[in-house]
CSV table of N, CA and C in Angstrom, one decimal:
chain,number,residue,atom,x,y,z
T,606,TYR,N,101.2,110.1,73.7
T,606,TYR,CA,102.3,109.5,72.9
T,606,TYR,C,102.2,110.5,71.7
T,607,MET,N,103.6,110.5,71.1
T,607,MET,CA,103.8,111.4,70.0
T,607,MET,C,104.0,110.6,68.7
T,608,SER,N,104.0,111.4,67.5
T,608,SER,CA,104.2,110.6,66.5
T,608,SER,C,105.9,110.7,66.4
T,609,GLY,N,106.4,110.0,65.1
T,609,GLY,CA,107.7,109.9,65.0
T,609,GLY,C,108.3,111.2,64.6
T,610,LYS,N,107.6,112.1,64.1
T,610,LYS,CA,107.9,113.5,63.9
T,610,LYS,C,108.1,114.4,64.8
T,611,GLU,N,107.3,114.1,65.8
T,611,GLU,CA,107.2,114.9,67.0
T,611,GLU,C,108.5,114.3,68.0
T,612,PHE,N,108.7,113.1,68.0
T,612,PHE,CA,109.7,112.6,68.7
T,612,PHE,C,111.2,113.1,68.2
T,613,ALA,N,111.1,113.4,66.8
T,613,ALA,CA,112.5,113.7,66.3
T,613,ALA,C,112.6,115.2,66.7
T,614,GLU,N,111.5,115.9,66.6
T,614,GLU,CA,111.6,117.2,67.0
T,614,GLU,C,111.9,117.4,68.4
T,615,TRP,N,111.5,116.6,69.3
T,615,TRP,CA,111.8,116.8,70.8
T,615,TRP,C,113.2,116.3,71.0
T,616,CYS,N,113.8,115.2,70.2
T,616,CYS,CA,115.1,114.7,70.3
T,616,CYS,C,116.0,115.8,70.0
T,617,GLN,N,115.8,116.6,68.9
T,617,GLN,CA,116.7,117.8,68.3
T,617,GLN,C,116.7,118.8,69.6
T,618,MET,N,115.7,119.2,70.0
T,618,MET,CA,115.8,120.2,71.1
T,618,MET,C,116.7,119.7,72.2
T,619,VAL,N,116.6,118.5,72.4
T,619,VAL,CA,117.4,117.9,73.7
T,619,VAL,C,118.7,117.9,73.1
T,620,VAL,N,119.1,117.5,71.9
T,620,VAL,CA,120.6,117.4,71.6
T,620,VAL,C,121.1,118.8,71.6
T,621,GLN,N,120.4,119.8,71.3
T,621,GLN,CA,121.1,121.3,71.5
T,621,GLN,C,121.3,121.5,72.9
T,622,VAL,N,120.5,121.2,73.7
T,622,VAL,CA,120.8,121.7,75.0
T,622,VAL,C,121.9,120.8,75.6
T,623,VAL,N,121.8,119.3,75.5
T,623,VAL,CA,122.8,118.7,76.0
T,623,VAL,C,124.3,118.9,75.4
T,624,LYS,N,124.5,119.2,74.2
T,624,LYS,CA,125.6,119.4,73.4
T,624,LYS,C,126.1,121.0,73.8
T,625,GLU,N,125.5,121.8,74.3
T,625,GLU,CA,125.9,123.1,74.9
T,625,GLU,C,126.4,122.9,76.1
T,626,VAL,N,125.9,122.2,77.0
T,626,VAL,CA,126.4,121.8,78.4
T,626,VAL,C,127.6,120.8,78.3
T,627,ARG,N,127.5,119.8,77.6
T,627,ARG,CA,128.4,118.8,77.5
T,627,ARG,C,128.7,118.3,76.2
T,628,PRO,N,129.6,119.2,75.4
T,628,PRO,CA,130.0,118.9,74.1
T,628,PRO,C,130.4,117.6,73.6
T,629,ASN,N,130.9,116.9,74.5
T,629,ASN,CA,131.3,115.3,74.1
T,629,ASN,C,130.5,114.2,74.7
T,630,ALA,N,129.4,114.6,75.0
T,630,ALA,CA,128.2,113.6,75.6
T,630,ALA,C,127.9,112.6,74.5
T,631,VAL,N,127.6,111.3,75.1
T,631,VAL,CA,127.0,110.3,74.4
T,631,VAL,C,125.5,110.6,74.3
T,632,ILE,N,125.2,110.8,73.2
T,632,ILE,CA,123.7,111.3,73.3
T,632,ILE,C,122.8,110.5,71.9
T,633,GLY,N,121.7,109.8,72.2
T,633,GLY,CA,121.1,109.1,71.2
T,633,GLY,C,119.7,108.8,71.8
T,634,ALA,N,119.1,108.1,70.7
T,634,ALA,CA,117.7,107.8,70.9
T,634,ALA,C,117.3,106.3,70.5
T,635,ASP,N,116.3,106.1,70.9
T,635,ASP,CA,115.5,104.6,70.3
T,635,ASP,C,114.2,104.8,69.7
T,636,PRO,N,114.6,105.0,68.5
T,636,PRO,CA,113.4,105.3,67.6
T,636,PRO,C,112.5,104.0,67.2
T,637,GLY,N,113.0,103.1,67.7
T,637,GLY,CA,112.5,101.5,67.1
T,637,GLY,C,113.4,101.4,65.9
T,638,GLY,N,112.8,100.2,65.2
T,638,GLY,CA,113.1,99.7,64.2
T,638,GLY,C,112.3,99.3,63.2
T,639,PRO,N,112.8,98.6,62.2
T,639,PRO,CA,111.7,98.3,61.1
T,639,PRO,C,110.4,97.7,61.6
T,640,GLY,N,110.4,97.1,62.8
T,640,GLY,CA,109.1,96.7,63.3
T,640,GLY,C,107.9,97.8,63.6
T,641,ARG,N,108.5,98.9,63.7
T,641,ARG,CA,107.5,100.2,64.1
T,641,ARG,C,107.6,101.1,63.1
T,642,LYS,N,107.4,100.6,61.7
T,642,LYS,CA,107.6,101.3,60.4
T,642,LYS,C,106.9,102.6,60.4
T,643,LYS,N,105.8,103.1,60.7
T,643,LYS,CA,105.1,104.3,60.6
T,643,LYS,C,106.0,105.5,61.4
T,644,PHE,N,106.3,105.1,62.7
T,644,PHE,CA,106.7,106.0,63.7
T,644,PHE,C,108.0,106.1,63.0
T,645,THR,N,108.8,105.1,63.1
T,645,THR,CA,110.3,105.1,62.5
T,645,THR,C,110.7,105.9,61.4
T,646,GLU,N,109.7,105.7,60.1
T,646,GLU,CA,109.9,106.4,59.0
T,646,GLU,C,109.6,108.0,59.3
T,647,GLU,N,108.7,108.1,60.0
T,647,GLU,CA,108.4,109.7,60.2
T,647,GLU,C,109.8,110.3,61.2
T,648,PHE,N,110.3,109.5,62.1
T,648,PHE,CA,111.3,110.0,63.0
T,648,PHE,C,112.6,110.0,61.8
T,649,PHE,N,113.0,109.2,61.1
T,649,PHE,CA,114.1,109.6,60.2
T,649,PHE,C,113.6,110.5,59.0
T,650,ALA,N,112.5,110.8,58.5
T,650,ALA,CA,112.2,111.8,57.6
T,650,ALA,C,112.3,113.2,58.1
T,651,ALA,N,112.2,113.3,59.6
T,651,ALA,CA,112.3,114.5,60.1
T,651,ALA,C,113.9,114.8,60.8
T,652,ASP,N,114.8,113.7,60.3
T,652,ASP,CA,116.2,113.9,60.5
T,652,ASP,C,116.4,113.7,62.1
T,653,GLY,N,115.7,112.9,62.7
T,653,GLY,CA,115.8,112.6,64.4
T,653,GLY,C,117.1,112.1,64.7
T,654,MET,N,118.0,111.5,64.1
T,654,MET,CA,119.2,111.4,64.5
T,654,MET,C,120.4,112.2,64.4
T,655,LYS,N,120.0,113.4,63.8
T,655,LYS,CA,121.0,114.4,63.4
T,655,LYS,C,121.9,115.0,64.7
T,656,ASP,N,123.1,114.8,64.7
T,656,ASP,CA,123.9,115.2,65.7
T,656,ASP,C,124.1,114.3,66.7
T,657,MET,N,123.5,113.0,66.5
T,657,MET,CA,123.5,112.0,67.8
T,657,MET,C,124.7,111.0,67.3
T,658,ASN,N,125.1,110.6,68.4
T,658,ASN,CA,126.3,109.5,68.4
T,658,ASN,C,125.9,108.0,68.9
T,659,ALA,N,124.8,107.9,69.1
T,659,ALA,CA,124.4,106.5,69.7
T,659,ALA,C,123.0,106.2,69.5
T,660,VAL,N,122.8,105.0,69.6
T,660,VAL,CA,121.4,104.4,69.5
T,660,VAL,C,121.2,103.6,70.8
T,661,PHE,N,120.1,103.7,71.4
T,661,PHE,CA,119.7,103.1,72.8
T,661,PHE,C,118.6,101.8,72.2
T,662,SER,N,119.0,100.7,72.6
T,662,SER,CA,118.1,99.6,72.0
T,662,SER,C,117.7,98.8,73.4
T,663,HIS,N,116.6,98.2,73.0
T,663,HIS,CA,115.9,97.3,74.2
T,663,HIS,C,115.7,96.0,73.5
T,664,PRO,N,116.8,95.3,73.4
T,664,PRO,CA,116.5,93.9,72.3
T,664,PRO,C,115.9,92.7,73.2
T,665,TYR,N,114.4,92.9,73.6
T,665,TYR,CA,113.9,91.9,74.3
T,665,TYR,C,113.6,90.7,73.2
T,666,VAL,N,113.7,89.5,73.8
T,666,VAL,CA,113.7,88.4,72.9
T,666,VAL,C,113.0,87.4,73.9
T,667,PHE,N,111.7,87.4,73.5
T,667,PHE,CA,110.9,86.5,74.6
T,667,PHE,C,110.4,84.9,74.1
T,668,THR,N,111.0,84.8,72.7
T,668,THR,CA,111.0,83.4,72.3
T,668,THR,C,112.6,82.8,72.1
T,669,PRO,N,112.8,81.7,73.0
T,669,PRO,CA,114.1,81.3,72.9
T,669,PRO,C,114.6,80.9,71.5
T,670,PRO,N,115.9,80.7,71.3
T,670,PRO,CA,117.1,80.9,72.3
T,670,PRO,C,117.4,82.6,71.9
T,671,PRO,N,117.8,83.0,72.9
T,671,PRO,CA,118.3,84.6,72.8
T,671,PRO,C,119.4,84.8,71.8
T,672,GLU,N,120.2,83.8,72.0
T,672,GLU,CA,121.5,84.1,70.9
T,672,GLU,C,121.3,84.2,69.6
T,673,SER,N,120.2,83.4,69.2
T,673,SER,CA,119.7,83.6,67.8
T,673,SER,C,119.0,84.9,67.5
T,674,ARG,N,117.9,85.0,68.1
T,674,ARG,CA,117.1,86.3,67.8
T,674,ARG,C,117.8,87.7,68.3
T,675,THR,N,118.6,87.7,69.3
T,675,THR,CA,119.3,88.9,69.7
T,675,THR,C,120.2,89.4,68.5
T,676,ARG,N,121.0,88.3,68.1
T,676,ARG,CA,122.2,88.8,67.3
T,676,ARG,C,121.2,89.3,65.8
T,677,MET,N,120.3,88.7,65.4
T,677,MET,CA,119.7,88.9,64.1
T,677,MET,C,119.1,90.3,64.3
T,678,SER,N,118.4,90.4,65.5
T,678,SER,CA,117.6,91.7,65.5
T,678,SER,C,118.5,93.1,65.7
T,679,LEU,N,119.8,92.8,66.2
T,679,LEU,CA,120.7,94.0,66.6
T,679,LEU,C,121.2,94.1,65.3
T,680,ARG,N,121.5,93.3,64.6
T,680,ARG,CA,122.2,93.4,63.1
T,680,ARG,C,121.2,94.0,62.1
T,681,ASN,N,119.7,93.6,62.4
T,681,ASN,CA,118.9,94.3,61.3
T,681,ASN,C,118.7,95.7,61.6
T,682,GLU,N,118.6,96.1,63.0
T,682,GLU,CA,118.7,97.4,63.6
T,682,GLU,C,119.8,98.2,62.9
T,683,HIS,N,121.1,97.7,63.2
T,683,HIS,CA,122.0,98.4,62.8
T,683,HIS,C,122.0,98.7,61.2
T,684,ASP,N,121.7,97.8,60.7
T,684,ASP,CA,121.7,97.8,59.1
T,684,ASP,C,120.5,99.0,58.7
T,685,TYR,N,119.6,98.9,59.2
T,685,TYR,CA,118.3,100.0,59.0
T,685,TYR,C,118.7,101.4,59.3
T,686,PHE,N,119.4,101.3,60.5
T,686,PHE,CA,119.8,102.6,60.8
T,686,PHE,C,120.9,103.3,59.8
T,687,LYS,N,121.9,102.3,59.4
T,687,LYS,CA,122.9,102.8,58.5
T,687,LYS,C,122.4,103.1,57.1
T,688,MET,N,121.2,102.6,56.7
T,688,MET,CA,120.6,102.7,55.5
T,688,MET,C,119.8,104.2,55.7
T,689,LYS,N,119.2,104.4,56.8
T,689,LYS,CA,118.5,105.6,56.6
T,689,LYS,C,119.2,106.8,57.3
T,690,THR,N,120.5,106.5,57.9
T,690,THR,CA,121.3,107.9,58.1
T,690,THR,C,122.6,107.9,57.2
T,691,GLY,N,123.0,106.7,56.9
T,691,GLY,CA,124.3,106.8,56.1
T,691,GLY,C,125.5,106.6,57.2
T,692,ARG,N,125.2,106.4,58.4
T,692,ARG,CA,126.2,106.5,59.4
T,692,ARG,C,126.1,105.3,60.3
T,693,ASP,N,127.2,104.8,61.1
T,693,ASP,CA,127.3,103.7,62.1
T,693,ASP,C,127.1,104.4,63.3
T,694,PHE,N,126.4,103.8,64.2
T,694,PHE,CA,126.0,104.1,65.6
T,694,PHE,C,126.6,103.3,66.6
T,695,ASP,N,127.3,103.6,67.7
T,695,ASP,CA,127.4,102.8,68.8
T,695,ASP,C,126.1,102.4,69.4
T,696,VAL,N,126.0,101.2,69.9
T,696,VAL,CA,124.8,100.8,70.4
T,696,VAL,C,124.8,100.4,71.9
T,697,TYR,N,124.0,101.1,72.6
T,697,TYR,CA,123.9,101.0,74.1
T,697,TYR,C,122.5,100.4,74.4
T,698,VAL,N,122.6,99.3,75.0
T,698,VAL,CA,121.5,98.3,75.5
T,698,VAL,C,121.1,98.7,76.7
T,699,THR,N,119.8,99.4,76.9
T,699,THR,CA,119.5,99.9,78.2
T,699,THR,C,118.2,99.3,78.7
T,700,GLU,N,118.0,98.2,78.2
T,700,GLU,CA,116.9,97.4,78.9
T,700,GLU,C,116.9,96.2,78.2
T,701,TYR,N,117.1,94.9,79.1
T,701,TYR,CA,116.6,93.7,78.5
T,701,TYR,C,116.7,92.8,79.7
T,702,GLY,N,116.0,91.7,79.5
T,702,GLY,CA,115.6,90.6,80.5
T,702,GLY,C,114.4,89.9,80.4
T,703,TRP,N,114.0,89.2,81.3
T,703,TRP,CA,112.8,88.3,81.2
T,703,TRP,C,112.0,88.4,82.8
T,704,SER,N,110.8,88.4,82.7
T,704,SER,CA,109.9,88.6,83.7
T,704,SER,C,109.9,87.1,84.5
T,705,THR,N,109.6,87.1,85.9
T,705,THR,CA,109.3,85.7,86.6
T,705,THR,C,108.0,85.9,87.2
T,706,ALA,N,107.1,86.7,86.8
T,706,ALA,CA,105.6,86.7,87.2
T,706,ALA,C,105.0,85.3,87.4
T,707,PRO,N,104.7,84.9,88.7
T,707,PRO,CA,104.0,83.8,88.8
T,707,PRO,C,102.8,83.3,88.0
T,708,LYS,N,102.2,84.2,87.8
T,708,LYS,CA,100.7,83.9,87.1
T,708,LYS,C,100.3,85.0,85.9
T,709,PRO,N,101.3,85.3,85.1
T,709,PRO,CA,101.4,86.4,84.0
T,709,PRO,C,100.0,86.3,83.1
T,710,LYS,N,99.1,87.2,83.0
T,710,LYS,CA,98.1,87.1,82.0
T,710,LYS,C,98.5,86.8,80.5
T,711,ASN,N,99.8,87.3,80.2
T,711,ASN,CA,100.2,87.1,78.9
T,711,ASN,C,101.0,85.8,78.7
T,712,GLY,N,101.1,84.9,79.9
T,712,GLY,CA,101.7,83.9,79.6
T,712,GLY,C,103.3,83.7,79.1
T,713,ARG,N,103.8,84.7,79.2
T,713,ARG,CA,105.2,84.8,78.8
T,713,ARG,C,106.4,85.0,79.8
T,714,SER,N,105.9,84.8,81.1
T,714,SER,CA,107.0,84.9,82.3
T,714,SER,C,107.9,83.4,82.2
T,715,VAL,N,108.8,83.4,82.8
T,715,VAL,CA,109.8,82.1,82.9
T,715,VAL,C,110.1,81.9,84.5
T,716,SER,N,110.8,80.8,84.7
T,716,SER,CA,111.2,80.5,86.1
T,716,SER,C,112.3,81.5,86.4
T,717,GLU,N,112.6,81.4,87.8
T,717,GLU,CA,113.8,82.3,88.0
T,717,GLU,C,115.2,81.5,87.4
T,718,LYS,N,115.2,80.3,87.2
T,718,LYS,CA,116.3,79.5,86.7
T,718,LYS,C,116.4,79.8,85.2
T,719,VAL,N,115.2,79.8,84.6
T,719,VAL,CA,115.3,80.2,83.0
T,719,VAL,C,115.7,81.8,82.8
T,720,GLN,N,115.3,82.6,83.8
T,720,GLN,CA,115.6,83.9,83.7
T,720,GLN,C,117.1,84.2,83.8
T,721,SER,N,117.7,83.4,84.6
T,721,SER,CA,119.3,83.5,84.9
T,721,SER,C,119.9,82.7,83.7
T,722,GLU,N,119.5,81.9,83.2
T,722,GLU,CA,120.2,81.2,82.1
T,722,GLU,C,120.0,82.3,80.9
T,723,ARG,N,118.9,82.7,80.7
T,723,ARG,CA,118.7,83.4,79.3
T,723,ARG,C,119.5,84.9,79.3
T,724,THR,N,119.4,85.4,80.6
T,724,THR,CA,120.0,86.7,80.8
T,724,THR,C,121.5,86.4,80.6
T,725,ALA,N,122.1,85.6,81.3
T,725,ALA,CA,123.7,85.3,81.1
T,725,ALA,C,123.9,85.1,79.6
T,726,ARG,N,123.1,84.2,79.1
T,726,ARG,CA,123.4,84.0,77.6
T,726,ARG,C,123.2,85.3,76.8
T,727,GLN,N,122.2,85.8,76.7
T,727,GLN,CA,121.9,87.1,76.1
T,727,GLN,C,123.1,88.3,76.5
T,728,SER,N,123.5,88.1,77.5
T,728,SER,CA,124.6,89.4,78.1
T,728,SER,C,125.7,88.9,77.2
T,729,VAL,N,126.2,87.6,77.1
T,729,VAL,CA,127.5,87.4,76.5
T,729,VAL,C,127.4,87.5,74.8
T,730,VAL,N,126.0,87.3,74.4
T,730,VAL,CA,125.7,87.8,73.0
T,730,VAL,C,125.8,89.4,72.8
T,731,LEU,N,125.4,89.9,73.8
T,731,LEU,CA,125.3,91.5,73.6
T,731,LEU,C,126.9,92.0,73.8
T,732,TYR,N,127.8,91.4,74.4
T,732,TYR,CA,129.1,91.8,74.6
T,732,TYR,C,129.8,91.4,73.3
T,733,ALA,N,129.4,90.3,72.7
T,733,ALA,CA,130.1,89.7,71.5
T,733,ALA,C,129.7,90.7,70.3
T,734,GLU,N,128.7,91.2,70.5
T,734,GLU,CA,128.2,92.3,69.3
T,734,GLU,C,128.6,93.5,69.5
T,735,ASP,N,129.5,93.7,70.5
T,735,ASP,CA,130.1,95.0,70.7
T,735,ASP,C,129.3,96.2,71.3
T,736,MET,N,128.2,95.6,72.1
T,736,MET,CA,127.4,96.8,72.6
T,736,MET,C,128.3,97.6,73.8
T,737,LYS,N,128.0,98.8,73.8
T,737,LYS,CA,128.7,99.7,74.6
T,737,LYS,C,128.6,99.6,76.2
T,738,THR,N,127.2,99.3,76.4
T,738,THR,CA,126.7,99.4,77.6
T,738,THR,C,125.5,98.2,77.7
T,739,LEU,N,125.4,97.6,78.7
T,739,LEU,CA,124.6,96.6,79.1
T,739,LEU,C,123.8,96.7,80.4
T,740,ILE,N,122.6,97.4,80.2
T,740,ILE,CA,121.8,97.5,81.5
T,740,ILE,C,120.4,96.6,81.7
T,741,ALA,N,120.4,95.8,82.5
T,741,ALA,CA,119.3,94.9,82.5
T,741,ALA,C,118.2,95.7,83.0
T,742,HIS,N,117.0,95.2,82.6
T,742,HIS,CA,115.6,95.9,83.0
T,742,HIS,C,115.4,96.6,84.1
T,743,TRP,N,115.5,95.8,85.4
T,743,TRP,CA,115.2,96.3,86.5
T,743,TRP,C,116.4,95.5,87.5
T,744,MET,N,116.9,96.3,88.5
T,744,MET,CA,117.6,95.6,89.7
T,744,MET,C,116.6,95.0,90.6
T,745,GLY,N,115.5,95.8,91.1
T,745,GLY,CA,114.5,95.4,91.7
T,745,GLY,C,113.3,95.8,91.2
T,746,ASP,N,112.2,95.2,91.6
T,746,ASP,CA,110.8,95.3,91.1
T,746,ASP,C,109.9,95.3,92.2
T,747,ARG,N,108.6,95.6,91.9
T,747,ARG,CA,107.5,95.8,92.8
T,747,ARG,C,107.0,94.2,93.4
T,748,GLU,N,106.9,93.4,92.4
T,748,GLU,CA,106.6,91.9,92.7
T,748,GLU,C,105.3,91.9,93.6
T,749,ASP,N,104.5,92.8,93.3
T,749,ASP,CA,103.0,92.9,94.1
T,749,ASP,C,101.9,92.4,93.5
T,750,GLU,N,101.9,92.3,92.3
T,750,GLU,CA,100.7,91.4,91.5
T,750,GLU,C,101.3,90.3,90.8
T,751,PRO,N,101.0,89.2,90.9
T,751,PRO,CA,101.6,87.8,90.4
T,751,PRO,C,101.1,87.7,89.0
T,752,ASP,N,99.9,88.5,88.5
T,752,ASP,CA,99.6,88.3,87.3
T,752,ASP,C,100.1,89.5,86.2
T,753,ASN,N,100.7,90.6,87.0
T,753,ASN,CA,101.2,91.7,86.0
T,753,ASN,C,102.8,91.5,85.8
T,754,TRP,N,103.1,90.9,84.7
T,754,TRP,CA,104.4,90.6,84.4
T,754,TRP,C,105.3,91.6,84.4
T,755,ASP,N,104.9,92.7,84.1
T,755,ASP,CA,105.7,94.0,84.1
T,755,ASP,C,106.4,94.2,85.5
T,756,ARG,N,105.9,93.7,86.6
T,756,ARG,CA,106.3,94.1,87.9
T,756,ARG,C,107.3,93.0,88.4
T,757,TRP,N,108.0,92.2,87.4
T,757,TRP,CA,108.7,91.0,87.9
T,757,TRP,C,109.8,90.6,87.2
T,758,PHE,N,110.4,91.9,86.6
T,758,PHE,CA,111.9,91.7,86.0
T,758,PHE,C,112.8,91.7,86.8
T,759,GLY,N,112.8,92.1,88.0
T,759,GLY,CA,114.0,92.4,88.8
T,759,GLY,C,115.0,91.3,89.3
T,760,PHE,N,116.2,91.7,89.5
T,760,PHE,CA,117.2,90.8,89.8
T,760,PHE,C,117.2,90.5,91.2
T,761,PHE,N,116.4,91.3,92.0
T,761,PHE,CA,116.5,91.4,93.6
T,761,PHE,C,115.0,91.2,94.0
T,762,ARG,N,114.7,90.4,95.0
T,762,ARG,CA,113.4,90.4,95.5
T,762,ARG,C,113.2,91.6,96.3
T,763,LEU,N,112.1,91.9,96.7
T,763,LEU,CA,111.7,93.2,97.4
T,763,LEU,C,112.4,93.2,98.9
T,764,ASN,N,112.8,91.8,99.6
T,764,ASN,CA,113.5,92.0,100.7
T,764,ASN,C,115.1,91.9,100.7
T,765,GLY,N,115.5,92.3,99.2
T,765,GLY,CA,116.9,92.5,99.1
T,765,GLY,C,117.6,91.3,98.5
T,766,GLN,N,117.0,90.1,98.8
T,766,GLN,CA,117.4,88.7,98.4
T,766,GLN,C,117.7,88.7,96.9
T,767,PRO,N,118.8,88.4,96.5
T,767,PRO,CA,119.2,88.0,95.1
T,767,PRO,C,118.5,87.0,94.5
T,768,LYS,N,118.0,87.1,93.2
T,768,LYS,CA,117.5,85.9,92.5
T,768,LYS,C,118.8,85.2,91.8
T,769,PRO,N,118.5,83.9,91.3
T,769,PRO,CA,119.6,83.3,90.7
T,769,PRO,C,120.3,83.9,89.6
T,770,VAL,N,119.6,84.9,88.9
T,770,VAL,CA,120.1,85.8,87.8
T,770,VAL,C,121.4,86.6,88.2
T,771,VAL,N,121.5,87.1,89.3
T,771,VAL,CA,122.4,87.7,89.9
T,771,VAL,C,123.7,87.1,89.7
T,772,VAL,N,123.9,85.7,90.3
T,772,VAL,CA,124.7,85.0,90.4
T,772,VAL,C,125.1,84.5,88.9
T,773,ALA,N,124.3,84.3,88.1
T,773,ALA,CA,124.6,83.8,86.6
T,773,ALA,C,125.3,85.1,86.0
T,774,HIS,N,124.7,86.1,86.2
T,774,HIS,CA,125.3,87.4,85.5
T,774,HIS,C,126.7,87.7,85.9
T,775,ALA,N,126.8,87.6,87.2
T,775,ALA,CA,128.3,87.9,87.8
T,775,ALA,C,129.1,87.0,87.3
T,776,VAL,N,128.8,85.6,87.3
T,776,VAL,CA,129.8,84.6,86.8
T,776,VAL,C,130.1,85.0,85.5
T,777,SER,N,129.2,85.1,84.5
T,777,SER,CA,129.4,85.2,83.1
T,777,SER,C,130.3,86.6,83.0
T,778,ALA,N,130.1,87.9,83.9
T,778,ALA,CA,130.9,88.9,83.7
T,778,ALA,C,132.3,88.6,84.0
T,779,ARG,N,132.5,88.0,84.9
T,779,ARG,CA,133.7,87.5,85.5
T,779,ARG,C,134.4,86.7,84.3
T,780,MET,N,134.0,85.9,83.8
T,780,MET,CA,134.5,84.8,82.8
T,780,MET,C,134.9,85.9,81.5
T,781,ILE,N,134.1,86.7,81.2
T,781,ILE,CA,134.5,87.7,80.2
T,781,ILE,C,135.8,88.4,80.6
């Protein structure tokens, strides 16, 4: 793991290479927000967002309702980035969702029905907040350890069968 300053340096090396090969590329980072104060402050102090045009966000909201916490956290993150850089960034949501682990050690998993409800609701909120891309946590997952919640975020079971979240997400997208 690196410091915020080291991450900023790494990001700037990547920006130079990507811009050389693809000058119009969407390029950004996820340096965290106000909740990761030391890391984020180091990142911004080192001008980590220089020459970037996007922010990548993982707006996980494990305490319902997602429509309240998601909007608030995204707006706070937007305001924080603008305060630190003086610029507005397009936001690309590259990870969000809920785990359906049957026996999670942390107690934060939900049923497949609740996963589908919350994911559909959060997707609508993200769409309404003008996110440029919505990418769920995983399409498929290992599902091999009932107590390891990190292995149960997928939309499909290992045998390829869709969970209810696939239908809920598809219906939501179609309605939009």
